[in-house]
Short mmCIF file of C-alpha atoms and ligand atoms in Angstrom, two decimals:
data_model
loop_
_atom_site.label_atom_id
_atom_site.label_comp_id
_atom_site.label_asym_id
_atom_site.label_seq_id
_atom_site.Cartn_x
_atom_site.Cartn_y
_atom_site.Cartn_z
CA MET A 158 147.89 75.80 98.34
CA GLN A 159 146.26 73.70 101.04
CA ALA A 160 143.73 71.08 99.56
CA GLY A 161 139.85 71.15 100.56
CA LEU A 162 139.98 74.69 101.55
CA LYS A 163 137.38 76.70 98.95
CA THR A 164 139.41 79.56 97.26
CA LEU A 165 138.13 82.40 95.07
CA ALA A 166 140.16 84.69 92.98
CA VAL A 167 139.29 88.32 91.94
CA LEU A 168 141.03 89.11 88.89
CA HIS A 169 141.41 92.12 86.38
CA ALA A 170 139.50 94.49 88.19
CA SER A 171 140.14 97.72 86.70
CA GLN A 172 141.05 99.34 90.26
CA LEU A 173 140.82 97.22 93.28
CA VAL A 174 140.25 100.07 95.82
CA THR A 175 141.83 98.36 99.02
CA LEU A 176 141.90 101.40 101.43
CA SER A 177 145.13 99.55 102.74
CA GLY A 178 146.89 101.66 105.13
CA PRO A 179 147.30 102.19 108.90
CA GLN A 180 145.33 100.28 111.28
CA ARG A 181 143.13 102.91 112.56
CA PRO A 182 140.96 105.45 111.14
CA ARG A 183 142.13 107.77 108.51
CA VAL A 184 142.23 111.36 109.07
CA GLY A 185 143.73 114.65 107.05
CA ALA A 186 145.15 113.86 104.02
CA GLU A 187 144.90 110.17 104.70
CA LEU A 188 141.24 110.22 103.68
CA CYS A 189 142.39 110.98 100.26
CA ASN A 190 144.95 107.59 99.63
CA LEU A 191 142.51 104.62 98.80
CA SER A 192 145.40 102.21 97.82
CA ILE A 193 144.22 101.52 94.28
CA ILE A 194 145.93 98.70 92.58
CA PRO A 195 145.13 98.91 88.85
CA ASP A 196 144.48 95.79 87.16
CA GLY A 197 144.02 94.44 90.53
CA GLY A 198 143.76 90.79 91.74
CA MET A 199 142.66 89.00 95.47
CA LEU A 200 143.02 85.69 96.51
CA ILE A 201 140.34 84.62 99.01
CA ARG A 202 140.58 81.44 101.09
CA ALA A 203 137.68 80.19 103.63
CA GLY A 204 135.94 83.68 103.40
CA ALA A 205 139.09 85.75 104.39
CA ILE A 206 141.39 87.52 102.17
CA VAL A 207 144.65 85.89 102.02
CA ALA A 208 146.44 88.57 99.24
CA THR A 209 146.11 91.44 97.24
CA GLY A 210 148.04 92.95 94.33
CA PRO A 211 148.53 92.99 90.55
CA SER A 212 146.62 90.43 88.79
CA GLY A 213 149.62 89.07 87.32
CA VAL A 214 151.24 88.13 90.50
CA ILE A 215 147.73 86.69 92.11
CA GLU A 216 147.47 84.62 89.22
CA LYS A 217 150.54 82.66 90.05
CA GLN A 218 149.28 81.70 93.34
CA LEU A 219 145.95 80.37 91.70
CA SER A 220 145.20 76.40 92.27
CA SER A 221 143.40 74.07 90.12
CA ASN A 222 140.55 74.29 92.04
CA THR A 223 140.16 77.98 92.54
CA LYS A 224 136.88 79.79 91.26
CA VAL A 225 137.93 83.04 89.05
CA VAL A 226 135.84 85.91 89.06
CA ASP A 227 136.49 87.74 86.34
CA ALA A 228 136.18 91.78 87.07
CA THR A 229 137.47 93.04 83.77
CA GLY A 230 135.95 96.47 83.58
CA ARG A 231 134.71 96.78 86.81
CA VAL A 232 135.91 98.48 90.11
CA VAL A 233 136.04 96.61 93.26
CA LEU A 234 135.44 97.93 96.59
CA PRO A 235 134.89 96.51 100.46
CA GLY A 236 131.40 96.45 101.15
CA PHE A 237 129.92 99.83 102.38
CA VAL A 238 129.54 100.46 106.05
CA ASP A 239 126.63 102.36 107.07
CA ALA A 240 127.26 103.43 110.43
CA HIS A 241 123.94 105.60 111.28
CA ALA A 242 120.64 103.50 110.43
CA HIS A 243 117.22 103.21 111.73
CA PRO A 244 116.19 100.07 109.62
CA VAL A 245 113.36 98.25 111.61
CA PHE A 246 110.13 100.28 110.92
CA ALA A 247 106.61 99.94 110.10
CA GLY A 248 105.21 101.80 107.22
CA SER A 249 105.98 104.74 105.32
CA ARG A 250 105.82 108.37 105.85
CA VAL A 251 104.91 109.35 102.17
CA ASP A 252 102.21 111.51 103.33
CA GLU A 253 104.60 113.75 105.61
CA PHE A 254 107.13 113.76 102.23
CA GLU A 255 104.12 115.26 100.44
CA MET A 256 103.33 117.91 103.05
CA ARG A 257 106.88 119.08 102.93
CA ALA A 258 106.36 119.46 99.19
CA ARG A 259 103.76 121.62 99.81
CA GLY A 260 105.76 123.65 102.35
CA ALA A 261 105.23 122.30 105.92
CA THR A 262 108.46 121.74 107.66
CA TYR A 263 109.59 118.78 109.65
CA GLU A 264 109.80 120.58 113.03
CA GLU A 265 105.99 121.58 112.34
CA ILE A 266 104.75 118.07 111.33
CA ALA A 267 106.11 116.76 114.48
CA ALA A 268 104.64 119.12 116.59
CA GLY A 269 101.32 118.26 114.89
CA GLY A 270 101.70 114.80 116.42
CA GLY A 271 103.61 113.26 113.18
CA GLY A 272 107.24 112.83 112.61
CA ILE A 273 108.86 110.20 114.68
CA ARG A 274 105.54 109.32 116.86
CA SER A 275 103.44 108.48 113.72
CA THR A 276 106.46 105.62 112.85
CA VAL A 277 105.91 104.71 116.68
CA ARG A 278 102.12 104.11 116.54
CA LYS A 279 102.73 101.86 113.30
CA THR A 280 105.64 100.16 114.97
CA ARG A 281 103.97 99.51 118.26
CA ALA A 282 100.64 97.99 116.24
CA ALA A 283 103.21 95.72 114.20
CA THR A 284 104.02 92.01 115.36
CA GLU A 285 107.93 91.01 115.48
CA ASP A 286 107.43 88.76 112.42
CA GLN A 287 105.95 91.68 110.51
CA LEU A 288 108.61 94.03 111.29
CA LEU A 289 111.04 91.35 110.28
CA ALA A 290 109.30 90.91 106.85
CA GLU A 291 109.56 94.62 106.54
CA ALA A 292 113.31 94.96 107.81
CA THR A 293 114.44 91.78 105.52
CA LYS A 294 113.14 94.01 102.32
CA HIS A 295 115.19 97.09 103.62
CA ALA A 296 118.17 94.47 104.18
CA GLU A 297 117.88 94.03 100.62
CA TRP A 298 117.99 97.42 99.65
CA PHE A 299 121.02 97.88 101.37
CA ILE A 300 122.72 94.72 99.53
CA ARG A 301 121.60 96.16 96.09
CA CYS A 302 123.39 99.35 97.09
CA GLY A 303 126.68 97.51 97.88
CA THR A 304 126.50 97.91 101.95
CA THR A 305 127.36 94.86 103.90
CA THR A 306 127.30 96.48 107.31
CA VAL A 307 124.64 98.22 108.69
CA GLU A 308 123.98 100.11 112.30
CA ALA A 309 120.42 99.42 113.46
CA LYS A 310 118.99 101.50 115.95
CA SER A 311 115.67 100.99 117.95
CA GLY A 312 113.66 104.02 119.12
CA TYR A 313 110.45 103.77 117.20
CA GLY A 314 108.89 101.51 120.23
CA LEU A 315 109.55 103.80 123.27
CA SER A 316 108.04 101.37 125.32
CA VAL A 317 110.11 98.74 127.21
CA GLU A 318 108.33 95.88 125.20
CA ASP A 319 108.24 97.75 122.28
CA GLU A 320 112.16 98.70 122.60
CA ILE A 321 112.83 94.91 122.97
CA LYS A 322 110.79 94.15 120.27
CA ILE A 323 112.56 95.94 117.59
CA LEU A 324 116.27 94.89 119.16
CA GLN A 325 115.01 91.18 119.01
CA VAL A 326 114.22 91.81 115.06
CA VAL A 327 117.86 92.89 114.63
CA ARG A 328 118.89 89.86 116.73
CA ARG A 329 116.84 87.69 113.96
CA LEU A 330 117.83 89.91 110.74
CA ASN A 331 121.73 88.81 111.81
CA LYS A 332 120.69 85.07 111.55
CA GLU A 333 118.50 85.58 108.71
CA THR A 334 120.09 88.10 106.20
CA ALA A 335 123.76 88.39 104.64
CA ILE A 336 124.34 92.07 106.47
CA GLU A 337 125.75 92.37 109.73
CA PHE A 338 123.52 94.57 111.54
CA VAL A 339 125.47 96.62 114.70
CA PRO A 340 122.49 97.36 117.26
CA THR A 341 122.11 100.45 119.09
CA PHE A 342 119.47 101.18 121.61
CA LEU A 343 117.91 104.26 121.17
CA GLY A 344 115.08 104.68 123.64
CA ALA A 345 115.71 108.49 123.95
CA HIS A 346 114.40 109.11 120.40
CA ALA A 347 111.35 111.03 121.34
CA ILE A 348 109.50 111.30 124.42
CA PRO A 349 106.20 108.96 123.62
CA GLU A 350 102.81 110.55 123.71
CA ASP A 351 101.79 109.12 126.92
CA PHE A 352 104.81 110.63 128.91
CA GLN A 353 104.19 113.93 127.24
CA SER A 354 103.39 115.74 130.43
CA ALA A 355 106.08 113.75 132.47
CA PRO A 356 108.99 113.57 130.45
CA ASN A 357 111.40 113.28 133.28
CA ARG A 358 109.51 110.11 134.08
CA TYR A 359 110.29 108.52 130.51
CA VAL A 360 113.95 109.46 131.41
CA ASP A 361 113.72 107.48 134.43
CA LEU A 362 111.91 104.68 132.58
CA ILE A 363 114.95 104.23 130.04
CA ILE A 364 117.40 104.14 132.61
CA ASN A 365 115.44 101.98 135.21
CA GLU A 366 113.62 99.60 133.09
CA MET A 367 114.90 99.48 129.58
CA LEU A 368 118.63 99.87 129.79
CA PRO A 369 118.89 96.73 132.06
CA ARG A 370 116.88 94.76 130.09
CA VAL A 371 119.07 95.65 126.86
CA VAL A 372 122.34 95.22 128.83
CA ASP A 373 121.07 91.67 130.38
CA GLU A 374 119.85 90.29 127.14
CA GLN A 375 122.88 91.31 124.96
CA LEU A 376 120.76 93.36 122.73
CA ALA A 377 122.76 96.26 121.94
CA GLU A 378 126.63 97.22 121.52
CA PHE A 379 126.08 100.89 121.53
CA CYS A 380 123.19 103.48 123.28
CA ASP A 381 122.27 106.81 121.35
CA ALA A 382 120.11 109.85 122.18
CA PHE A 383 118.33 112.34 120.06
CA CYS A 384 120.11 115.58 121.99
CA GLU A 385 117.43 118.30 120.85
CA ARG A 386 115.32 120.83 122.33
CA GLY A 387 111.71 119.13 122.29
CA TYR A 388 113.28 115.84 122.32
CA PHE A 389 116.23 115.21 125.00
CA VAL A 390 118.20 118.27 126.08
CA VAL A 391 121.63 117.91 127.18
CA GLU A 392 120.96 117.17 130.81
CA ALA A 393 118.43 114.47 129.97
CA SER A 394 121.11 113.23 127.56
CA ARG A 395 123.83 113.24 129.92
CA LYS A 396 121.70 111.45 132.38
CA ILE A 397 120.91 108.67 129.60
CA LEU A 398 124.17 108.27 128.24
CA SER A 399 126.07 108.33 131.23
CA ALA A 400 123.77 105.27 132.57
CA ALA A 401 124.58 103.51 129.34
CA ARG A 402 128.16 104.17 129.71
CA GLU A 403 128.15 102.97 133.22
CA ARG A 404 126.59 99.71 132.11
CA GLY A 405 129.07 99.03 129.41
CA LEU A 406 127.36 100.41 126.30
CA GLY A 407 129.58 102.70 123.65
CA ILE A 408 128.07 106.02 123.46
CA ARG A 409 126.66 107.31 119.73
CA MET A 410 124.47 110.78 119.64
CA HIS A 411 122.24 112.59 117.33
CA ALA A 412 123.67 116.08 117.94
CA ASP A 413 123.14 119.66 116.90
CA GLN A 414 120.69 118.63 113.78
CA LEU A 415 118.24 121.16 114.14
CA THR A 416 119.66 123.61 116.74
CA ASN A 417 122.95 123.97 118.14
CA GLY A 418 122.18 122.80 121.74
CA GLY A 419 125.85 121.92 122.77
CA GLY A 420 125.54 118.22 121.52
CA ALA A 421 129.10 117.96 120.20
CA GLU A 422 130.36 119.56 123.31
CA LEU A 423 128.27 116.77 125.28
CA ALA A 424 129.41 114.00 123.19
CA ALA A 425 132.86 114.88 123.79
CA GLU A 426 132.43 115.33 127.58
CA LEU A 427 131.00 112.09 127.35
CA GLY A 428 133.79 110.32 125.26
CA ALA A 429 131.21 109.28 122.68
CA VAL A 430 132.58 107.02 119.96
CA THR A 431 130.64 109.14 117.73
CA ALA A 432 128.33 112.42 117.19
CA ASP A 433 126.17 112.42 114.37
CA HIS A 434 124.49 114.81 112.27
CA LEU A 435 126.19 118.02 113.27
CA GLU A 436 124.51 120.54 110.75
CA GLN A 437 124.57 123.22 113.08
CA THR A 438 127.95 122.35 114.88
CA GLU A 439 130.38 125.43 114.83
CA ALA A 440 134.24 125.47 115.62
CA SER A 441 133.97 125.24 119.59
CA GLY A 442 132.25 121.57 118.91
CA ILE A 443 134.80 120.59 116.48
CA ALA A 444 137.53 121.34 118.76
CA ALA A 445 135.83 119.51 121.61
CA MET A 446 135.32 116.50 119.41
CA LYS A 447 138.89 116.60 118.40
CA ARG A 448 140.37 116.59 122.00
CA ALA A 449 137.83 113.66 122.91
CA GLY A 450 138.54 111.57 119.74
CA VAL A 451 134.96 111.50 119.08
CA GLN A 452 134.34 110.79 115.08
CA PRO A 453 131.51 113.03 113.24
CA VAL A 454 128.86 110.97 111.34
CA LEU A 455 127.70 113.04 108.77
CA LEU A 456 124.23 112.58 107.24
CA PRO A 457 123.75 114.95 104.50
CA GLY A 458 120.85 112.39 102.66
CA SER A 459 118.61 114.01 105.98
CA VAL A 460 119.52 117.35 105.08
CA TYR A 461 118.66 116.58 101.30
CA ALA A 462 115.59 115.33 101.93
CA LEU A 463 114.18 117.55 104.43
CA GLY A 464 114.81 120.19 101.90
CA LYS A 465 117.12 122.10 104.03
CA THR A 466 120.45 123.86 102.91
CA ARG A 467 122.69 123.92 106.09
CA TYR A 468 125.13 120.66 105.48
CA PRO A 469 127.62 119.91 108.22
CA HIS A 470 130.85 121.80 108.11
CA ALA A 471 132.71 118.54 106.46
CA ARG A 472 135.88 120.53 105.16
CA GLU A 473 136.39 122.25 108.73
CA MET A 474 136.13 118.91 110.44
CA ILE A 475 138.63 117.33 107.92
CA GLU A 476 140.94 120.25 108.42
CA ALA A 477 140.75 119.76 112.44
CA GLY A 478 141.95 116.39 111.93
CA LEU A 479 138.44 114.38 112.64
CA ALA A 480 138.14 111.01 111.42
CA VAL A 481 134.97 111.55 109.44
CA VAL A 482 132.19 108.98 108.49
CA ILE A 483 129.39 109.56 106.08
CA ALA A 484 126.31 107.46 106.34
CA THR A 485 122.90 107.36 105.15
CA ASP A 486 120.64 107.65 108.23
CA PHE A 487 118.16 105.28 106.71
CA ASN A 488 114.72 105.98 108.00
CA PRO A 489 111.11 106.74 107.07
CA GLY A 490 111.39 110.30 108.30
CA SER A 491 114.18 112.55 107.33
CA SER A 492 116.20 110.15 105.27
CA PRO A 493 114.29 107.35 102.97
CA THR A 494 117.62 106.35 101.31
CA PRO A 495 119.80 103.11 101.62
CA SER A 496 122.06 104.33 99.08
CA MET A 497 125.47 105.09 99.86
CA GLN A 498 126.13 105.76 96.33
CA MET A 499 123.86 109.00 97.03
CA ILE A 500 125.33 109.86 99.94
CA LEU A 501 128.79 109.98 98.13
CA SER A 502 126.97 112.33 95.53
CA LEU A 503 125.91 114.46 98.33
CA ALA A 504 129.08 114.34 99.90
CA ALA A 505 131.03 115.77 96.76
CA THR A 506 128.47 118.24 95.90
CA GLN A 507 127.24 119.42 98.94
CA MET A 508 129.94 119.15 101.26
CA LYS A 509 133.05 119.55 99.16
CA MET A 510 134.47 116.28 100.06
CA THR A 511 136.37 114.63 97.35
CA PRO A 512 135.34 111.30 95.97
CA ALA A 513 137.93 109.52 97.82
CA GLU A 514 137.47 111.34 101.13
CA ALA A 515 133.83 110.03 100.67
CA VAL A 516 134.72 106.62 100.15
CA THR A 517 137.12 106.44 102.83
CA ALA A 518 134.35 108.00 105.39
CA ALA A 519 131.64 105.33 104.15
CA THR A 520 134.17 102.35 104.54
CA ILE A 521 137.42 102.03 106.96
CA ASN A 522 136.33 105.18 108.95
CA ALA A 523 132.74 103.88 109.46
CA ALA A 524 134.25 100.67 110.42
CA TYR A 525 136.31 101.79 112.93
CA SER A 526 133.25 103.91 114.37
CA LEU A 527 131.29 100.53 114.85
CA LYS A 528 134.61 98.96 116.13
CA ARG A 529 134.93 96.56 113.36
CA GLY A 530 137.95 98.53 111.67
CA ASP A 531 140.13 95.20 111.98
CA LYS A 532 137.50 92.74 110.10
CA ILE A 533 135.84 95.15 107.63
CA GLY A 534 136.38 98.47 105.65
CA SER A 535 139.34 97.58 103.56
CA LEU A 536 140.74 95.04 101.61
CA GLU A 537 143.76 93.55 102.91
CA ALA A 538 145.12 90.05 103.88
CA GLY A 539 143.46 88.79 107.27
CA LYS A 540 140.34 90.87 106.77
CA LEU A 541 136.80 89.34 105.78
CA ALA A 542 136.53 88.87 101.81
CA THR A 543 133.60 91.31 101.98
CA PHE A 544 133.49 93.12 98.93
CA VAL A 545 131.40 94.62 95.69
CA LEU A 546 132.02 94.89 91.85
CA TYR A 547 130.43 97.74 90.22
CA ASP A 548 129.62 98.62 86.56
CA CYS A 549 132.04 101.33 86.33
CA GLU A 550 136.31 101.66 85.73
CA ASP A 551 136.83 104.52 88.09
CA TYR A 552 135.51 104.59 91.55
CA ARG A 553 134.89 108.48 91.38
CA GLU A 554 132.03 107.18 89.06
CA LEU A 555 130.17 106.00 92.16
CA ALA A 556 129.91 109.48 93.48
CA TYR A 557 129.33 110.73 89.83
CA TRP A 558 126.54 109.16 88.17
CA PHE A 559 123.60 109.41 90.32
CA GLY A 560 120.05 108.18 90.75
CA MET A 561 121.36 104.77 89.44
CA PRO A 562 122.93 101.92 91.61
CA LYS A 563 126.05 100.71 89.59
CA THR A 564 126.20 97.54 91.75
CA HIS A 565 127.35 94.48 89.77
CA SER A 566 127.65 91.93 92.64
CA VAL A 567 128.20 91.79 96.12
CA TYR A 568 130.20 89.16 98.28
CA VAL A 569 130.08 88.61 102.10
CA ARG A 570 132.72 86.27 103.47
CA GLY A 571 133.74 85.02 100.08
CA GLU A 572 130.18 84.03 99.11
CA ARG A 573 128.10 85.81 96.28
CA ILE A 574 124.94 86.84 97.73
CA ASN A 575 121.78 86.97 95.67
CA TRP A 576 118.96 89.28 95.48
O1 NIG B 674 118.54 110.94 112.41
N1 NIG B 674 116.53 113.00 114.42
C1 NIG B 674 116.11 111.96 114.70
N2 NIG B 674 116.08 110.80 114.40
C2 NIG B 674 116.20 110.60 112.84
C3 NIG B 674 114.87 111.25 112.29
C4 NIG B 674 113.64 109.86 112.25
C5 NIG B 674 112.39 110.17 112.04
O2 NIG B 674 111.98 111.42 111.39
O3 NIG B 674 111.67 109.04 111.88
C6 NIG B 674 117.26 111.17 112.15
O4 NIG B 674 116.81 112.24 111.42
FE1 FE B 675 119.30 109.08 112.78
#
């Protein structure tokens, strides 16, 4: 062991859930293979994983200055990777939550001036520092849930300056919190009130003014659009996302959430990295995604929280060979949860994914969908030592016990994170 470099060893995990396997997203039966090491150990140096194996083997590699974390009675997993989230916004929509409990629908509330636009009003009124303070609180929630990488969409600004403000907050979050946030530009989240009578002018504003600023200032890696009736129809989404692609951004899409408008097919046509939601997607959309290698990102939390019953066809997607991802869709309207454990539960009970499939979809497959599969999403030599200990002995318990976080401790690049 080289002297002077900080080393850490995790020993005696009841299950070290490594997810080691092929260096690509997992498909079909591969989703079930978590490469679990019972009584597992892991050696870490300078924030990276050096070795994993049975504790007895890892123990032989310890030096006198190795700090040992005893994981007896606990499972250890890679930090969850949340590949679809809207973590920067002001306020809440608890009033709309009550309206839905009283029978109103998400669509009715939006048509009445609420929904995304009500969060836009509050987010525009907030300063960058106020937004940062709220988003820092959200970051802490993610950590408490065992999530260490989070995609961060803009989309509650809908003006040049307010969209830039949100993406600047994401940049600051990356410096000031332990989470890695992956920025996505979502200027095409809704038509703002001031452009209601001329939606095409808003599409032009996105393409001609927002995108150039976002790209010049290197504020986003991906571009997204809410492809939906009343928001951005296929033609408008195609125009915006093609322009983003030409400027070098990867493409993600909100597709087929409320109606089937051909969103999955458009994602395939554009060579999108992901198509997300897909509650209304049928066989032709699934086949198109397969042909184009698009990863579906399924968001059962939004179906649940909106009180709907139609979940995406996860089984058909797995059987078609798609590299399925699951994510929280954390946002104040349709999915107010940062909890990947809750999403694992919904994946199992509502989409009939096995706990193993769900864990793969929330870690290694999600990491590939954010172009980070080489660094995170599994516990393998050479990858970042970003992992979580949970208070349970079997990984399936993460999906089974619901409504209570089982997180014991979180490590990012070999350092324990306090909350
Ligand atoms: O993914 N569908 C569009 N966007 C979010 C909802 C945003 C909101 O209601 O504030 C979603 O569900
Ligand atoms: Fe979303």
